[in-house]
Amino acid sequence: MTRKIWVFDTTLRDGEQVPGAKLNLREKLGIARQLKRLKVDIIEAGFPSSSAGDFNSVKEVAKKVGNTDDIMITALARAVKSDIDAVYNSIKYAKRPLIHMVLGTSNVHVEKKFGKSKDQILDIGVEAVKYAKTLLPDVQYSTEDASRSDFEYLWSTIEAVVKAGATMINVPDTVGYADPEEFGHLIYRINERLRNLNDSVILSVHCHNDLGMATANTLAAVKNGANKVECTINGIGERAGNASLEEVVMAIKTRPDAYNAHTDIVTREIMNTSRMVSEFMGLDVQVNKAITGENAFAHSSGIHQDGLLKSRDTYEIIDPKDIGLEDMELVLTARSGRHAVRAAFERLGINQFEDAEFEEVFESFLELADVKKEVYSHDLYVIVENYYKKRHKEGEKANSYSDYFYELLDLQVIDNTKFPSASVELKKGDQFMKGNAVGSGPIDALYSAIIDVCDLDIKLIQYDIRSVSRGKEALGKVQIQVEYEGEKFIAKAFDTNILRSSAYAYINAINSIIAESIIPKAENI
Ligand code: KIV
Ligand code: ZN
C-alpha cells in the first residue's frame, strides 16, 4: 500500500478571503457537505474570531457536517487565548475537532509584524499550544512565512511546539515565494529531524500561487516527506490563490510512479465541487485551468480528435469520467477532421454512409461549422436531413428531423422592478409559435416564455455569462446546465446581444434534450 496523503481543504477559510467571495450560511453548509462527499480529511471552516457570523457558520459546519468519524473540522486561530477559545467553542460540536493556530517565523514577521524578539515569539507559540492542548487533543501549528524563515529558528519553533503537544506541523509558503526544488529540500530537512523527534506528528504544507508554483511546490513537498496537503477548490484563496486541490490530487493519482502515494479523495466528485464553489462564490474557473477548466478535456484540433478516436491515450492522460465529467467533449468545429465528424454521427446512430455519401455530408458540416463555429448533435441531424432532402429532391416529410427542433425567430424582454416580462417567437418545422411570461428577472422571464412554447419540465441548474472578445461588439457567451428527467445537459451560445445568446443557449439545451431523449435514434432516416 502506498503512503496516504491527508487532504486539508481550506476553501471556506483561505478561499473565502477572496474579495467579494463571501458566502452565506446556507452556501457554506452546502460546500462543506460537498467536501465531505469528496472525502477530504479535514475541512477548515473559517476564522471564528473574525466575526459573529463566521463563528456561527463554523459552529453549524461542526454540528451538521462534522457529526461523523470520517472527517475532522478545524478553524483558524492566531496564537492568542481569545482566538483559541473562539475556535474551540465553535468546533467542539464536531466528532473530531482540531485547533489550528498560526504564528510567523520569518524575520519580517517576527520583527516587523510583531515587533518582538524571536525568543518572545517562540514562547508565545509554545504557551498557545499548551493552552489549546487543555481543550482538545489535536492541535495544528502553522509556522507562517516558513519558506522565508531562517531554518534553524524555524526548526527550533517546530521542535518546541511539538514538545508542547502539537500533533500537526504545517509549513506554509505564505507569499508564494518558494521554488519547487528549494521547497522540497526544506521539507526534506524538516522531515528528517521530525521523524527523530516524534514520528507520529503529521507534516503538512500550505502553498500560495503568487509565482504560479503552488501545485508544483506542494507536490515537491509530497515527494520529500510531507504527508498532508492544504488546498482549495479551483485554487482560490488569498491574492493569487492556494494550491488547487484537484490539481494536487489528480497529479498524485495520475503519476503513482512519481509520488508513490495516494489520497482518499473521491475524484468523481471533483467537477461537482468545482462548479458549486464557482457558482456560490461567483468566481469563474479560467477556461484552460488544469482539471476543472472548461477546455481541460475539449479537443478541437482535427489531428487530436482523430488520434483520440483511435486511442484515448494519444492525447488524454486522465479519463474525464474520473473527475465526474460524463465523457470527453469533442467540440466539433471547422477544424474537426472527417474521423471526428463520422464518429459524432455514429454516436447518434447515423452510420449508414458510403464513403462518397459521407464526403457530401462532410462538406455540409464544414459549411455549417463556418457559420456556427460550434456544432451540436442536433445540428448533425439537420445536416443529415438536408442531405437526404437534397438527394431525394423533395425528401420524405415523415422523417424530417428538423421538425422536432426549435429555432428562435424573435424575442422581446421588458425589465422593470415589478414584472419583468418576455415574449418569444419560435419556429419548429413549418409551425410558428409565440410564448409570453413574467419572471423574477429578465432571464427568468425569457426562459419561462420559451418554456411556454416548448412545454418541457426543465430545471435550470447553472447559468454563466461572460465576454469572449473585446470592445463594443464583444460576443457574450452564455453557458447553461439544465436537468431533464434526472439527466443533465450543457449548452452554450454566443451573440453580441446577451439576451439572444441567453435564449440561444436555452434553445440549444432544449434541442439537445429532444435529440438525445425524445426523438427516436436515427437509424431509419
Ligand atoms: O498562508 C498562510 O500562511 C496561511 C496560514 C494560516 C496557514 O493561510
Ligand atoms: Zn494561506
mmCIF file with all atom_site columns, N, CA and C in Angstrom, residues 2-39:
data_model
loop_
_atom_site.group_PDB
_atom_site.id
_atom_site.type_symbol
_atom_site.label_atom_id
_atom_site.label_alt_id
_atom_site.label_comp_id
_atom_site.label_asym_id
_atom_site.label_entity_id
_atom_site.label_seq_id
_atom_site.pdbx_PDB_ins_code
_atom_site.Cartn_x
_atom_site.Cartn_y
_atom_site.Cartn_z
_atom_site.occupancy
_atom_site.B_iso_or_equiv
_atom_site.pdbx_formal_charge
_atom_site.auth_seq_id
_atom_site.auth_comp_id
_atom_site.auth_asym_id
_atom_site.auth_atom_id
_atom_site.pdbx_PDB_model_num
ATOM 1   N N  . THR A 1 2  ? 0.508   2.225  -0.826 1.00 0.00 ? 2  THR A N  1
ATOM 2   C CA . THR A 1 2  ? 1.315   3.455  -0.865 1.00 0.00 ? 2  THR A CA 1
ATOM 3   C C  . THR A 1 2  ? 0.982   4.348  0.344  1.00 0.00 ? 2  THR A C  1
ATOM 4   N N  . ARG A 1 3  ? 1.813   5.353  0.549  1.00 0.00 ? 3  ARG A N  1
ATOM 5   C CA . ARG A 1 3  ? 1.665   6.281  1.658  1.00 0.00 ? 3  ARG A CA 1
ATOM 6   C C  . ARG A 1 3  ? 0.404   7.132  1.464  1.00 0.00 ? 3  ARG A C  1
ATOM 7   N N  . LYS A 1 4  ? -0.393  7.287  2.532  1.00 0.00 ? 4  LYS A N  1
ATOM 8   C CA . LYS A 1 4  ? -1.593  8.127  2.387  1.00 0.00 ? 4  LYS A CA 1
ATOM 9   C C  . LYS A 1 4  ? -1.232  9.601  2.604  1.00 0.00 ? 4  LYS A C  1
ATOM 10  N N  . ILE A 1 5  ? -1.736  10.452 1.723  1.00 0.00 ? 5  ILE A N  1
ATOM 11  C CA . ILE A 1 5  ? -1.561  11.899 1.877  1.00 0.00 ? 5  ILE A CA 1
ATOM 12  C C  . ILE A 1 5  ? -2.891  12.482 2.353  1.00 0.00 ? 5  ILE A C  1
ATOM 13  N N  . TRP A 1 6  ? -2.866  13.121 3.503  1.00 0.00 ? 6  TRP A N  1
ATOM 14  C CA . TRP A 1 6  ? -4.085  13.753 4.024  1.00 0.00 ? 6  TRP A CA 1
ATOM 15  C C  . TRP A 1 6  ? -4.405  14.994 3.191  1.00 0.00 ? 6  TRP A C  1
ATOM 16  N N  . VAL A 1 7  ? -5.701  15.189 2.946  1.00 0.00 ? 7  VAL A N  1
ATOM 17  C CA . VAL A 1 7  ? -6.111  16.393 2.215  1.00 0.00 ? 7  VAL A CA 1
ATOM 18  C C  . VAL A 1 7  ? -6.918  17.295 3.159  1.00 0.00 ? 7  VAL A C  1
ATOM 19  N N  . PHE A 1 8  ? -6.377  18.489 3.350  1.00 0.00 ? 8  PHE A N  1
ATOM 20  C CA . PHE A 1 8  ? -6.968  19.503 4.235  1.00 0.00 ? 8  PHE A CA 1
ATOM 21  C C  . PHE A 1 8  ? -7.513  20.569 3.297  1.00 0.00 ? 8  PHE A C  1
ATOM 22  N N  . ASP A 1 9  ? -8.812  20.793 3.321  1.00 0.00 ? 9  ASP A N  1
ATOM 23  C CA . ASP A 1 9  ? -9.388  21.781 2.417  1.00 0.00 ? 9  ASP A CA 1
ATOM 24  C C  . ASP A 1 9  ? -9.656  23.087 3.154  1.00 0.00 ? 9  ASP A C  1
ATOM 25  N N  . THR A 1 10 ? -9.129  24.173 2.604  1.00 0.00 ? 10 THR A N  1
ATOM 26  C CA . THR A 1 10 ? -9.332  25.481 3.244  1.00 0.00 ? 10 THR A CA 1
ATOM 27  C C  . THR A 1 10 ? -10.110 26.464 2.344  1.00 0.00 ? 10 THR A C  1
ATOM 28  N N  . THR A 1 11 ? -10.958 25.886 1.479  1.00 0.00 ? 11 THR A N  1
ATOM 29  C CA . THR A 1 11 ? -11.795 26.737 0.618  1.00 0.00 ? 11 THR A CA 1
ATOM 30  C C  . THR A 1 11 ? -12.660 27.683 1.455  1.00 0.00 ? 11 THR A C  1
ATOM 31  N N  . LEU A 1 12 ? -13.162 27.189 2.581  1.00 0.00 ? 12 LEU A N  1
ATOM 32  C CA . LEU A 1 12 ? -14.077 28.013 3.389  1.00 0.00 ? 12 LEU A CA 1
ATOM 33  C C  . LEU A 1 12 ? -13.336 29.003 4.293  1.00 0.00 ? 12 LEU A C  1
ATOM 34  N N  . ARG A 1 13 ? -12.012 28.925 4.353  1.00 0.00 ? 13 ARG A N  1
ATOM 35  C CA . ARG A 1 13 ? -11.257 29.908 5.150  1.00 0.00 ? 13 ARG A CA 1
ATOM 36  C C  . ARG A 1 13 ? -10.332 30.713 4.244  1.00 0.00 ? 13 ARG A C  1
ATOM 37  N N  . ASP A 1 14 ? -9.239  30.131 3.736  1.00 0.00 ? 14 ASP A N  1
ATOM 38  C CA . ASP A 1 14 ? -8.345  30.900 2.856  1.00 0.00 ? 14 ASP A CA 1
ATOM 39  C C  . ASP A 1 14 ? -9.100  31.274 1.576  1.00 0.00 ? 14 ASP A C  1
ATOM 40  N N  . GLY A 1 15 ? -9.898  30.338 1.048  1.00 0.00 ? 15 GLY A N  1
ATOM 41  C CA . GLY A 1 15 ? -10.656 30.596 -0.181 1.00 0.00 ? 15 GLY A CA 1
ATOM 42  C C  . GLY A 1 15 ? -11.642 31.727 0.004  1.00 0.00 ? 15 GLY A C  1
ATOM 43  N N  . GLU A 1 16 ? -12.256 31.778 1.168  1.00 0.00 ? 16 GLU A N  1
ATOM 44  C CA . GLU A 1 16 ? -13.281 32.802 1.390  1.00 0.00 ? 16 GLU A CA 1
ATOM 45  C C  . GLU A 1 16 ? -12.662 34.181 1.626  1.00 0.00 ? 16 GLU A C  1
ATOM 46  N N  . GLN A 1 17 ? -11.328 34.224 1.744  1.00 0.00 ? 17 GLN A N  1
ATOM 47  C CA . GLN A 1 17 ? -10.666 35.530 1.885  1.00 0.00 ? 17 GLN A CA 1
ATOM 48  C C  . GLN A 1 17 ? -10.601 36.290 0.554  1.00 0.00 ? 17 GLN A C  1
ATOM 49  N N  . VAL A 1 18 ? -10.996 35.635 -0.551 1.00 0.00 ? 18 VAL A N  1
ATOM 50  C CA . VAL A 1 18 ? -11.006 36.324 -1.854 1.00 0.00 ? 18 VAL A CA 1
ATOM 51  C C  . VAL A 1 18 ? -12.029 37.460 -1.793 1.00 0.00 ? 18 VAL A C  1
ATOM 52  N N  . PRO A 1 19 ? -11.620 38.675 -2.205 1.00 0.00 ? 19 PRO A N  1
ATOM 53  C CA . PRO A 1 19 ? -12.569 39.792 -2.132 1.00 0.00 ? 19 PRO A CA 1
ATOM 54  C C  . PRO A 1 19 ? -13.845 39.477 -2.909 1.00 0.00 ? 19 PRO A C  1
ATOM 55  N N  . GLY A 1 20 ? -14.976 39.729 -2.296 1.00 0.00 ? 20 GLY A N  1
ATOM 56  C CA . GLY A 1 20 ? -16.265 39.543 -2.963 1.00 0.00 ? 20 GLY A CA 1
ATOM 57  C C  . GLY A 1 20 ? -16.775 38.110 -2.940 1.00 0.00 ? 20 GLY A C  1
ATOM 58  N N  . ALA A 1 21 ? -15.999 37.185 -2.345 1.00 0.00 ? 21 ALA A N  1
ATOM 59  C CA . ALA A 1 21 ? -16.414 35.772 -2.394 1.00 0.00 ? 21 ALA A CA 1
ATOM 60  C C  . ALA A 1 21 ? -17.127 35.337 -1.119 1.00 0.00 ? 21 ALA A C  1
ATOM 61  N N  . LYS A 1 22 ? -17.640 36.284 -0.360 1.00 0.00 ? 22 LYS A N  1
ATOM 62  C CA . LYS A 1 22 ? -18.297 35.940 0.912  1.00 0.00 ? 22 LYS A CA 1
ATOM 63  C C  . LYS A 1 22 ? -19.477 35.003 0.686  1.00 0.00 ? 22 LYS A C  1
ATOM 64  N N  . LEU A 1 23 ? -19.579 34.016 1.561  1.00 0.00 ? 23 LEU A N  1
ATOM 65  C CA . LEU A 1 23 ? -20.664 33.037 1.441  1.00 0.00 ? 23 LEU A CA 1
ATOM 66  C C  . LEU A 1 23 ? -21.644 33.228 2.589  1.00 0.00 ? 23 LEU A C  1
ATOM 67  N N  . ASN A 1 24 ? -22.906 32.905 2.334  1.00 0.00 ? 24 ASN A N  1
ATOM 68  C CA . ASN A 1 24 ? -23.843 32.905 3.464  1.00 0.00 ? 24 ASN A CA 1
ATOM 69  C C  . ASN A 1 24 ? -23.829 31.514 4.101  1.00 0.00 ? 24 ASN A C  1
ATOM 70  N N  . LEU A 1 25 ? -24.560 31.378 5.194  1.00 0.00 ? 25 LEU A N  1
ATOM 71  C CA . LEU A 1 25 ? -24.511 30.121 5.949  1.00 0.00 ? 25 LEU A CA 1
ATOM 72  C C  . LEU A 1 25 ? -24.960 28.927 5.102  1.00 0.00 ? 25 LEU A C  1
ATOM 73  N N  . ARG A 1 26 ? -26.042 29.125 4.347  1.00 0.00 ? 26 ARG A N  1
ATOM 74  C CA . ARG A 1 26 ? -26.559 28.016 3.528  1.00 0.00 ? 26 ARG A CA 1
ATOM 75  C C  . ARG A 1 26 ? -25.491 27.567 2.518  1.00 0.00 ? 26 ARG A C  1
ATOM 76  N N  . GLU A 1 27 ? -24.819 28.536 1.916  1.00 0.00 ? 27 GLU A N  1
ATOM 77  C CA . GLU A 1 27 ? -23.798 28.187 0.920  1.00 0.00 ? 27 GLU A CA 1
ATOM 78  C C  . GLU A 1 27 ? -22.608 27.488 1.587  1.00 0.00 ? 27 GLU A C  1
ATOM 79  N N  . LYS A 1 28 ? -22.207 27.989 2.772  1.00 0.00 ? 28 LYS A N  1
ATOM 80  C CA . LYS A 1 28 ? -21.073 27.349 3.463  1.00 0.00 ? 28 LYS A CA 1
ATOM 81  C C  . LYS A 1 28 ? -21.394 25.904 3.801  1.00 0.00 ? 28 LYS A C  1
ATOM 82  N N  . LEU A 1 29 ? -22.619 25.704 4.273  1.00 0.00 ? 29 LEU A N  1
ATOM 83  C CA . LEU A 1 29 ? -23.010 24.326 4.619  1.00 0.00 ? 29 LEU A CA 1
ATOM 84  C C  . LEU A 1 29 ? -23.057 23.454 3.372  1.00 0.00 ? 29 LEU A C  1
ATOM 85  N N  . GLY A 1 30 ? -23.565 24.031 2.283  1.00 0.00 ? 30 GLY A N  1
ATOM 86  C CA . GLY A 1 30 ? -23.634 23.280 1.012  1.00 0.00 ? 30 GLY A CA 1
ATOM 87  C C  . GLY A 1 30 ? -22.245 22.846 0.579  1.00 0.00 ? 30 GLY A C  1
ATOM 88  N N  . ILE A 1 31 ? -21.293 23.772 0.635  1.00 0.00 ? 31 ILE A N  1
ATOM 89  C CA . ILE A 1 31 ? -19.924 23.435 0.204  1.00 0.00 ? 31 ILE A CA 1
ATOM 90  C C  . ILE A 1 31 ? -19.306 22.416 1.172  1.00 0.00 ? 31 ILE A C  1
ATOM 91  N N  . ALA A 1 32 ? -19.531 22.607 2.473  1.00 0.00 ? 32 ALA A N  1
ATOM 92  C CA . ALA A 1 32 ? -18.953 21.669 3.453  1.00 0.00 ? 32 ALA A CA 1
ATOM 93  C C  . ALA A 1 32 ? -19.506 20.256 3.219  1.00 0.00 ? 32 ALA A C  1
ATOM 94  N N  . ARG A 1 33 ? -20.792 20.160 2.923  1.00 0.00 ? 33 ARG A N  1
ATOM 95  C CA . ARG A 1 33 ? -21.374 18.819 2.665  1.00 0.00 ? 33 ARG A CA 1
ATOM 96  C C  . ARG A 1 33 ? -20.752 18.213 1.419  1.00 0.00 ? 33 ARG A C  1
ATOM 97  N N  . GLN A 1 34 ? -20.544 19.054 0.409  1.00 0.00 ? 34 GLN A N  1
ATOM 98  C CA . GLN A 1 34 ? -19.956 18.548 -0.832 1.00 0.00 ? 34 GLN A CA 1
ATOM 99  C C  . GLN A 1 34 ? -18.496 18.125 -0.595 1.00 0.00 ? 34 GLN A C  1
ATOM 100 N N  . LEU A 1 35 ? -17.772 18.868 0.249  1.00 0.00 ? 35 LEU A N  1
ATOM 101 C CA . LEU A 1 35 ? -16.378 18.482 0.558  1.00 0.00 ? 35 LEU A CA 1
ATOM 102 C C  . LEU A 1 35 ? -16.350 17.139 1.275  1.00 0.00 ? 35 LEU A C  1
ATOM 103 N N  . LYS A 1 36 ? -17.396 16.895 2.048  1.00 0.00 ? 36 LYS A N  1
ATOM 104 C CA . LYS A 1 36 ? -17.468 15.595 2.739  1.00 0.00 ? 36 LYS A CA 1
ATOM 105 C C  . LYS A 1 36 ? -17.704 14.474 1.721  1.00 0.00 ? 36 LYS A C  1
ATOM 106 N N  . ARG A 1 37 ? -18.566 14.763 0.727  1.00 0.00 ? 37 ARG A N  1
ATOM 107 C CA . ARG A 1 37 ? -18.777 13.762 -0.339 1.00 0.00 ? 37 ARG A CA 1
ATOM 108 C C  . ARG A 1 37 ? -17.468 13.521 -1.097 1.00 0.00 ? 37 ARG A C  1
ATOM 109 N N  . LEU A 1 38 ? -16.699 14.573 -1.250 1.00 0.00 ? 38 LEU A N  1
ATOM 110 C CA . LEU A 1 38 ? -15.413 14.462 -1.943 1.00 0.00 ? 38 LEU A CA 1
ATOM 111 C C  . LEU A 1 38 ? -14.406 13.678 -1.100 1.00 0.00 ? 38 LEU A C  1
ATOM 112 N N  . LYS A 1 39 ? -14.717 13.551 0.179  1.00 0.00 ? 39 LYS A N  1
ATOM 113 C CA . LYS A 1 39 ? -13.908 12.801 1.149  1.00 0.00 ? 39 LYS A CA 1
ATOM 114 C C  . LYS A 1 39 ? -12.574 13.469 1.469  1.00 0.00 ? 39 LYS A C  1
#
